Amino acid sequence: MRRPIDPLVPDNQFRRFVDDWAPRVLGLGIVLTLLVFGYLIYASISFGSSTAGNLTVEDVGRLQNSLNIAGTWSIIALLILSLGMILMYAEEGSTGPLLLLFGAVIYWGIPMFIIMSQGGHDPGNKELFDQALGTIRQGTLAVVVPGLLMSVITVALNTGRRGTVGVRKDQMQYGKEVKEEPEVVNRFMGKCWQLPYCRKFIRVKCPIYLSRRCCWRERVGCMCEEKVISQALEGTVAIPKDPVAAAQYIPYNKRLTPAEKAERCRNCVIYNEHQRHKYRLLVPLVLLGIIGPVVVWHGQFTEWMGQVLMRLDSIFGRFSVASVGLAEAEPGSQTILEAFRTTPIAVQILLVSAVMLVLAYALRLVEYALFKWKI
């Protein structure tokens, strides 16, 4: 099994080295994760049984030490697993969100499964049982942090690529062989004749240019309508330079429906360049609209994140009547999630993860709207 190869990325010795070792790193991470979490799940279920209440003090101390060792190895295993996934599927945009989802499964899914397996009974040894659940959960950041970094990198690279290229010219139906005019200034959000694909030998006799209109507004242009090109090449029609008078010479095609004309624009390099400009305009607005409120009302968002975590924890805790970590704690005690929520770095990482997920899918929606729907 090899990592998918991007034909646009040049092959080199380092890339081949990564391709050779990535499956091994991922395989090692999977094996270690299964072994460590298999032990932790088995231990949690065992500590929840009624017989676990008969353990001696020496046995409890030995088992607590074993859980501490398993907790260390769980972090190591998850870090190796995350590294293997990143090396194998670095070009896949879903790698970061999948790691974040996997972190949620570790934090909520596995403990919920263990609690449900209790069948509503109190654990035989609550101290060891709670420690086992906490040990399982402490490895969450080992996949959340790499997932967050991958999400940030993926969003940045994809945004930069779309802002620079848009849609590749070979995917266009009209004008894919046309080269950019070096003398034309590519004006940001300009009209068709202010973009680099407006050819000089046509524009001097183009009714769109002379009338100062825009081809995608008129649904006709030099890339898609033969009459515009033939008039410019033959020079048989004397188009006045007055914008109002020149507009009367725009050759509207009455054989095509408005939908068919719009489809022509969607497959034109000029309109794609216009879409690329719109993407570069919308990306900062999306960034500001999502990140700005979080920065301005950071304290409020942090509190909301804590409340969301507690609410989710309470919902999952209802699957079991046992008050063990996920459910209500004894008076004066602190549940696992409450301890986690009061850890500033943990809450901030979760807040940033949530913001990045929203941002990633918001930018993906903008990209889809502009380059797929061609709005």
PDB file of C-alpha atoms in Angstrom, residues 197 205 269 298 341 371:
ATOM      1  CA  TYR A 197      -6.727  37.027 -21.622  1.00  0.00           C
ATOM      2  CA  LYS A 205     -12.628  46.057 -32.760  1.00  0.00           C
ATOM      3  CA  VAL A 269     -10.842  31.057 -19.065  1.00  0.00           C
ATOM      4  CA  HIS A 298     -12.425  35.043  23.285  1.00  0.00           C
ATOM      5  CA  ARG A 341     -12.227  21.768  31.128  1.00  0.00           C
ATOM      6  CA  PHE A 371     -15.396  26.817  -8.993  1.00  0.00           C
TER       7      PHE A 371
END
